[in-house]
Coordinates of C-alpha atoms in Angstrom, one line a residue:
M227 CA 27.8 23.1 -16.0
H228 CA 24.7 22.8 -18.2
L229 CA 23.5 19.3 -19.3
S230 CA 21.9 18.3 -22.5
R231 CA 18.2 17.9 -23.1
D232 CA 18.2 14.2 -22.5
V233 CA 18.2 14.5 -18.7
V234 CA 16.6 12.0 -16.4
L235 CA 16.0 13.5 -12.9
L236 CA 16.5 11.0 -10.0
I237 CA 14.7 12.2 -7.0
T238 CA 16.2 10.7 -3.7
H239 CA 18.1 11.7 -0.6
S240 CA 21.8 11.9 0.3
G241 CA 21.8 8.6 2.3
D242 CA 20.6 6.6 -0.7
F243 CA 23.1 4.3 -2.4
F244 CA 23.4 1.3 -4.6
T245 CA 19.9 1.3 -6.2
I246 CA 20.3 4.9 -7.2
D247 CA 23.8 4.3 -8.5
R248 CA 22.8 1.3 -10.5
V249 CA 19.9 3.1 -12.1
A250 CA 22.1 6.0 -13.0
E251 CA 24.6 3.7 -14.5
A252 CA 21.9 2.0 -16.6
L253 CA 20.6 5.3 -17.8
S254 CA 24.1 6.4 -18.9
K255 CA 24.5 3.2 -20.9
K256 CA 21.3 4.2 -22.8
G257 CA 22.8 7.6 -23.6
A258 CA 20.7 9.6 -21.1
Q259 CA 22.1 12.0 -18.5
P260 CA 21.1 11.3 -14.9
F261 CA 20.7 14.2 -12.6
R262 CA 20.6 13.2 -8.9
L263 CA 18.5 15.5 -6.7
D264 CA 18.9 14.8 -2.9
T265 CA 15.8 16.3 -1.6
D266 CA 17.2 16.6 2.0
K267 CA 19.8 19.1 0.7
F268 CA 17.2 21.6 -0.3
P269 CA 17.2 24.4 0.5
L270 CA 20.7 24.6 2.0
E271 CA 22.8 23.1 -0.8
V272 CA 20.3 23.0 -3.7
Q273 CA 19.0 26.2 -5.3
L274 CA 15.7 26.3 -7.1
T275 CA 14.3 29.2 -9.1
A276 CA 10.9 29.5 -10.6
Q277 CA 10.0 32.6 -12.6
F278 CA 6.6 33.4 -14.2
D279 CA 6.2 36.1 -16.9
K280 CA 2.7 36.4 -18.4
S281 CA 2.1 33.1 -20.2
K282 CA 5.7 31.8 -19.8
S283 CA 7.4 30.1 -16.8
Y284 CA 11.0 29.1 -16.2
H285 CA 12.3 26.7 -13.6
K286 CA 16.0 26.1 -12.9
L287 CA 17.6 23.7 -10.4
E288 CA 21.3 24.1 -9.3
Y289 CA 23.1 21.4 -7.3
G290 CA 26.8 21.4 -6.9
T291 CA 28.4 22.2 -10.2
H292 CA 25.4 21.2 -12.3
S293 CA 22.2 23.0 -13.3
I294 CA 19.2 22.0 -15.3
S295 CA 15.9 23.6 -16.4
T296 CA 12.7 21.7 -16.6
E297 CA 12.8 21.8 -20.4
Q298 CA 15.8 19.5 -20.3
V299 CA 14.1 16.8 -18.3
Q300 CA 12.9 14.0 -20.3
A301 CA 12.0 11.6 -17.5
V302 CA 11.7 11.5 -13.7
W303 CA 12.4 8.6 -11.3
M304 CA 10.6 9.2 -8.0
R305 CA 12.8 7.2 -5.6
R306 CA 12.4 9.2 -2.3
I307 CA 11.4 12.6 -1.0
W308 CA 13.2 13.4 2.2
E309 CA 12.7 16.2 4.9
P310 CA 15.1 19.1 4.6
E311 CA 18.3 19.0 6.7
L312 CA 18.3 22.5 8.2
S313 CA 21.1 24.1 10.2
K314 CA 21.1 23.6 14.0
E315 CA 21.6 27.4 14.1
L316 CA 18.1 27.9 12.8
A317 CA 15.7 28.9 15.6
S318 CA 13.2 26.2 16.3
K319 CA 10.3 28.7 15.9
Y320 CA 11.2 29.1 12.3
R321 CA 12.0 25.4 11.6
E322 CA 8.5 24.2 10.9
A323 CA 7.8 27.1 8.6
C324 CA 11.0 26.6 6.6
I325 CA 10.4 22.9 6.2
R326 CA 6.8 23.6 5.0
E327 CA 7.8 26.3 2.6
S328 CA 10.7 24.1 1.2
Q329 CA 8.3 21.2 0.6
A330 CA 5.7 23.5 -1.1
T331 CA 8.4 24.9 -3.3
L332 CA 9.4 21.4 -4.4
D333 CA 5.8 20.5 -5.0
G334 CA 5.7 23.4 -7.5
F335 CA 8.9 22.2 -9.1
W336 CA 7.4 18.7 -9.6
D337 CA 4.4 20.3 -11.3
S338 CA 6.7 22.0 -13.8
L339 CA 7.8 18.6 -14.8
K340 CA 4.3 17.3 -15.7
G341 CA 5.4 16.9 -19.4
A342 CA 8.1 14.4 -18.5
R343 CA 7.6 10.6 -18.2
W344 CA 7.4 9.7 -14.5
V345 CA 8.1 6.5 -12.8
D346 CA 5.9 7.0 -11.1
D347 CA 3.5 10.0 -11.0
L348 CA 3.3 11.4 -7.4
E349 CA -0.5 11.4 -7.3
R350 CA -0.7 7.8 -8.3
I351 CA 2.0 6.9 -5.7
N352 CA 0.0 8.6 -3.0
A353 CA -3.2 6.9 -4.1
A354 CA -1.5 3.5 -4.1
H355 CA -0.2 3.9 -0.5
N356 CA -3.8 3.4 0.7
K357 CA -3.5 -0.1 2.1
L358 CA -7.3 -0.6 2.4
R359 CA -7.6 0.3 -1.3
Q360 CA -4.8 -2.2 -2.0
L361 CA -6.7 -5.0 -0.2
R362 CA -9.9 -4.2 -2.0
I363 CA -8.3 -4.2 -5.5
A364 CA -6.2 -7.3 -4.8
S365 CA -9.4 -9.1 -3.9
E366 CA -11.2 -7.8 -7.0
V367 CA -8.4 -9.2 -9.3
G368 CA -8.5 -12.5 -7.7
F369 CA -5.6 -12.5 -5.2
V370 CA -6.0 -14.3 -1.9
I371 CA -5.7 -11.9 1.0
P372 CA -5.6 -12.3 4.7
Q373 CA -8.6 -11.9 7.0
T374 CA -8.3 -8.3 8.0
L375 CA -9.8 -6.0 10.6
V376 CA -9.2 -2.2 10.9
T377 CA -10.7 -0.8 14.1
N378 CA -10.4 1.6 17.0
K379 CA -12.8 -0.5 19.1
A380 CA -11.1 -2.7 21.7
E381 CA -13.9 -5.3 21.8
S382 CA -13.8 -5.8 18.0
A383 CA -10.0 -6.5 18.2
R384 CA -10.6 -9.1 21.0
E385 CA -13.3 -10.8 19.0
F386 CA -11.1 -10.9 15.9
F387 CA -8.4 -12.5 17.9
H388 CA -10.6 -15.4 18.8
Q389 CA -12.0 -15.5 15.3
V390 CA -8.5 -16.3 13.9
N391 CA -7.8 -18.7 16.8
G392 CA -5.1 -16.5 18.3
K393 CA -3.0 -16.3 15.2
M394 CA -3.1 -12.5 14.7
V395 CA -0.6 -9.8 13.7
S396 CA -0.9 -6.0 13.8
K397 CA 0.4 -3.3 11.6
L398 CA -0.1 0.4 10.7
L399 CA -1.9 1.9 7.6
T400 CA 0.8 4.6 7.2
A401 CA 4.5 5.0 7.7
L402 CA 5.7 6.8 10.9
S403 CA 7.7 9.9 10.9
Y404 CA 11.5 9.6 10.9
S405 CA 11.8 10.5 14.5
M406 CA 9.2 7.9 15.5
E407 CA 10.8 5.2 13.4
A408 CA 14.0 5.2 15.5
N409 CA 12.2 4.3 18.7
S410 CA 9.1 2.3 17.6
S411 CA 10.0 -0.9 15.7
F412 CA 7.0 -2.7 17.3
F413 CA 4.6 -0.3 15.5
L414 CA 6.7 0.1 12.3
Y415 CA 6.9 -3.5 11.5
T416 CA 4.3 -6.3 11.4
S417 CA 4.2 -7.8 14.9
A418 CA 2.5 -10.8 16.4
V419 CA -0.2 -10.1 18.9
K420 CA -0.7 -12.1 22.1
E421 CA -3.8 -12.2 24.2
E422 CA -2.2 -10.2 26.9
D423 CA -1.4 -7.4 24.5
L424 CA -5.2 -6.9 24.1
L425 CA -5.7 -6.3 27.8
D426 CA -4.7 -2.7 27.1
A427 CA -6.7 -2.5 23.8
E428 CA -8.8 0.4 25.0
S429 CA -5.9 2.6 23.8
L430 CA -7.2 1.9 20.3
R431 CA -9.7 4.7 20.8
Y432 CA -6.7 7.1 20.2
C433 CA -5.4 5.3 17.2
P434 CA -7.0 2.6 15.1
M435 CA -4.8 -0.3 13.9
V436 CA -4.8 -3.0 11.3
F437 CA -5.2 -6.6 12.5
Q438 CA -4.7 -9.6 10.3
E439 CA -4.7 -13.3 10.5
Q440 CA -1.2 -14.7 10.7
I441 CA -0.7 -16.6 7.5
P442 CA 1.4 -19.9 7.7
K443 CA 4.6 -19.4 5.6
Q444 CA 6.8 -21.6 3.5
H445 CA 8.4 -18.6 1.8
E446 CA 8.1 -14.8 2.0
L447 CA 8.3 -13.2 -1.4
R448 CA 9.4 -9.7 -2.5
V449 CA 8.1 -9.2 -6.0
V450 CA 9.3 -6.2 -8.0
Y451 CA 7.1 -5.1 -10.8
V452 CA 8.6 -2.8 -13.5
N453 CA 6.5 -1.9 -16.5
G454 CA 5.0 -5.4 -17.0
N455 CA 8.2 -7.2 -16.0
V456 CA 8.3 -9.3 -12.7
F457 CA 11.4 -10.0 -10.6
V458 CA 11.0 -12.3 -7.5
G459 CA 13.2 -13.0 -4.5
A460 CA 12.1 -15.6 -1.9
L461 CA 13.1 -16.1 1.7
D462 CA 12.8 -19.5 3.5
A463 CA 10.5 -18.7 6.4
S464 CA 11.9 -21.6 8.4
V465 CA 15.1 -19.7 8.9
Y466 CA 13.5 -17.3 11.4
T467 CA 11.2 -18.0 14.3
A468 CA 7.4 -17.6 14.2
S469 CA 7.6 -14.6 16.6
K470 CA 9.6 -12.6 14.0
V471 CA 6.8 -12.2 11.5
D472 CA 8.4 -9.4 9.4
W473 CA 11.7 -10.1 7.7
R474 CA 12.3 -6.3 7.4
K475 CA 12.9 -5.9 11.2
P476 CA 16.5 -5.0 12.1
G477 CA 18.5 -8.0 13.5
V478 CA 16.3 -10.6 12.0
E479 CA 18.4 -13.4 10.5
T480 CA 16.6 -14.1 7.2
G481 CA 19.0 -16.3 5.4
S482 CA 19.8 -15.8 1.8
W483 CA 17.5 -14.6 -1.0
Q484 CA 16.5 -17.3 -3.5
H485 CA 15.2 -17.2 -7.1
H486 CA 11.5 -17.9 -7.4
Q487 CA 9.2 -18.1 -10.4
L488 CA 5.6 -17.0 -10.0
P489 CA 2.8 -19.1 -11.8
D490 CA 1.5 -17.4 -14.9
E491 CA -1.9 -16.9 -13.3
V492 CA -0.4 -14.9 -10.4
V493 CA 1.7 -12.8 -12.8
H494 CA -1.4 -12.0 -14.9
R495 CA -3.3 -10.9 -11.7
L496 CA -0.2 -8.9 -10.6
Q497 CA -0.2 -7.0 -14.0
T498 CA -3.9 -6.3 -13.8
F499 CA -3.5 -5.1 -10.2
M500 CA -0.7 -2.7 -11.0
S501 CA -2.6 -1.4 -14.1
K502 CA -5.6 -0.5 -11.9
F503 CA -3.2 1.9 -9.9
G504 CA -1.6 3.1 -13.1
L505 CA 1.9 2.3 -11.7
L506 CA 4.9 1.3 -13.7
F507 CA 6.8 0.3 -10.5
G508 CA 5.9 -1.4 -7.3
A509 CA 7.5 -3.7 -4.6
L510 CA 5.0 -6.2 -3.4
D511 CA 5.0 -8.7 -0.5
F512 CA 3.5 -12.1 -0.8
I513 CA 3.4 -15.2 1.4
L514 CA 3.7 -18.6 -0.2
T515 CA 1.9 -21.0 2.3
P516 CA 3.0 -24.6 2.9
S517 CA -0.1 -25.7 0.8
G518 CA 1.2 -23.7 -2.2
E519 CA -1.1 -20.7 -2.0
Y520 CA 0.1 -17.2 -2.8
V521 CA -1.3 -14.7 -0.3
F522 CA -1.0 -10.9 -1.2
L523 CA 0.0 -8.6 1.7
E524 CA 0.8 -5.2 0.2
V525 CA 2.5 -3.1 -2.4
N526 CA 4.9 -0.2 -1.8
P527 CA 5.0 2.0 -4.9
I528 CA 8.5 3.1 -3.9
G529 CA 9.7 0.0 -2.1
E530 CA 13.1 -1.5 -1.9
W531 CA 14.7 -3.9 -4.4
G532 CA 18.5 -3.5 -4.2
M533 CA 19.0 -6.7 -2.2
L534 CA 17.5 -8.7 -5.1
E535 CA 19.7 -7.2 -7.7
K536 CA 22.8 -7.5 -5.5
D537 CA 22.1 -11.1 -4.3
L538 CA 20.3 -12.6 -7.2
D539 CA 21.8 -10.5 -10.1
L540 CA 18.3 -9.5 -11.2
P541 CA 18.4 -6.7 -13.8
I542 CA 15.9 -4.5 -12.0
S543 CA 17.9 -1.2 -12.5
S544 CA 18.0 -1.9 -16.3
A545 CA 14.3 -2.4 -16.4
I546 CA 13.8 0.9 -14.5
A547 CA 16.0 2.7 -17.0
D548 CA 14.0 1.1 -19.9
A549 CA 10.8 2.2 -18.3
L550 CA 12.1 5.8 -18.0
I551 CA 13.7 5.9 -21.5
P552 CA 11.6 3.4 -23.7

C-alpha cells in the first residue's frame, strides 16, 4: 500500500514502544502519516532499493504491507538506529560484512532524505554526543558543571580523588556495545569510586575514563528540550542511597517523578546551549543541590522521556510532532 506525500518517517527498532506510539498518534492527529521503520529488521524484513540514472535517483522502502519513496517523506524523527537482526543460519564469517553493508545502505538512504525536516540531523546528533564538547559549551553558556578529569594516567586519577576529598564518580565518554551492556552495569552507569578502586588504576593505560566530583543532591532532574519548549521531571534524591549515584541503574528504587519548574535564567541558558548544537531535541540531566544550585551533567540528543509523559502527563510527544510538522 502506497502512502500519501505527507509521510513522517519514524526511525527506531522493534523493541521500542510507548514513546514511538505516542508520537505516531500525535502526528496522525495533525493529518500526517507516520511510517515506522524498525532498523533492526533491515535487511531481513525491510526491503530498500536505490536506483541512479544519470542525474536522477530513486529510493524506495518496503516494510510489511507499506512502501514509501523518499519524495513522500516530509519529516524524519531520528529515535534510534539498531544493529540488524540476522538469521542464526548465517555463517559467522559473513555476519560482520552483512552488518557493515546493511548499515552503509541505510546511511545512503538517510542521505536521500536530506530535503526532509529532521528531528534531529544525524551529523548534529553525532557531534552532540561528544561529552567533552558538552561540558565546554555548558560552561561557556554559564552552566555550573562538576569538576571533571579525563585521563588514562593512574596517578592523575589518584590525585583528583584527593582533590575532591574522596567524593568522586566515574563514567564513560561513549555508550557500550549491546553485548557489553548486558554484563557491565558498573561501566555503563555513573558509579561512585572508592579509594581501593584506585589501587588497580594502572589499567587506565588501556582505556581512559571520566572522573567527576560527586555533587550533593536534593533532586535529580531529567529535562526534555523540544524546539524551545522545556519539560522537567524531578526525582527526590533522598529516596535512594548515596552509593546509587545513577537513577538509571536497573533495580534502583527512585520513587515517583515530580513536576519541577526551572528558573527563567536556567531555561535561557538551556535554549542557548541547544542552539549551539543546532538540535531541536535533547534529554538533559541536571542535579539540584541542597543549596539550590543547578549543575549540568550531560545531554543525550536521543534520550528517554517516556516516563515523564506517562507519569506527569507532560505533552512531549505532541511537542515532537509539532517540531516535525510545524
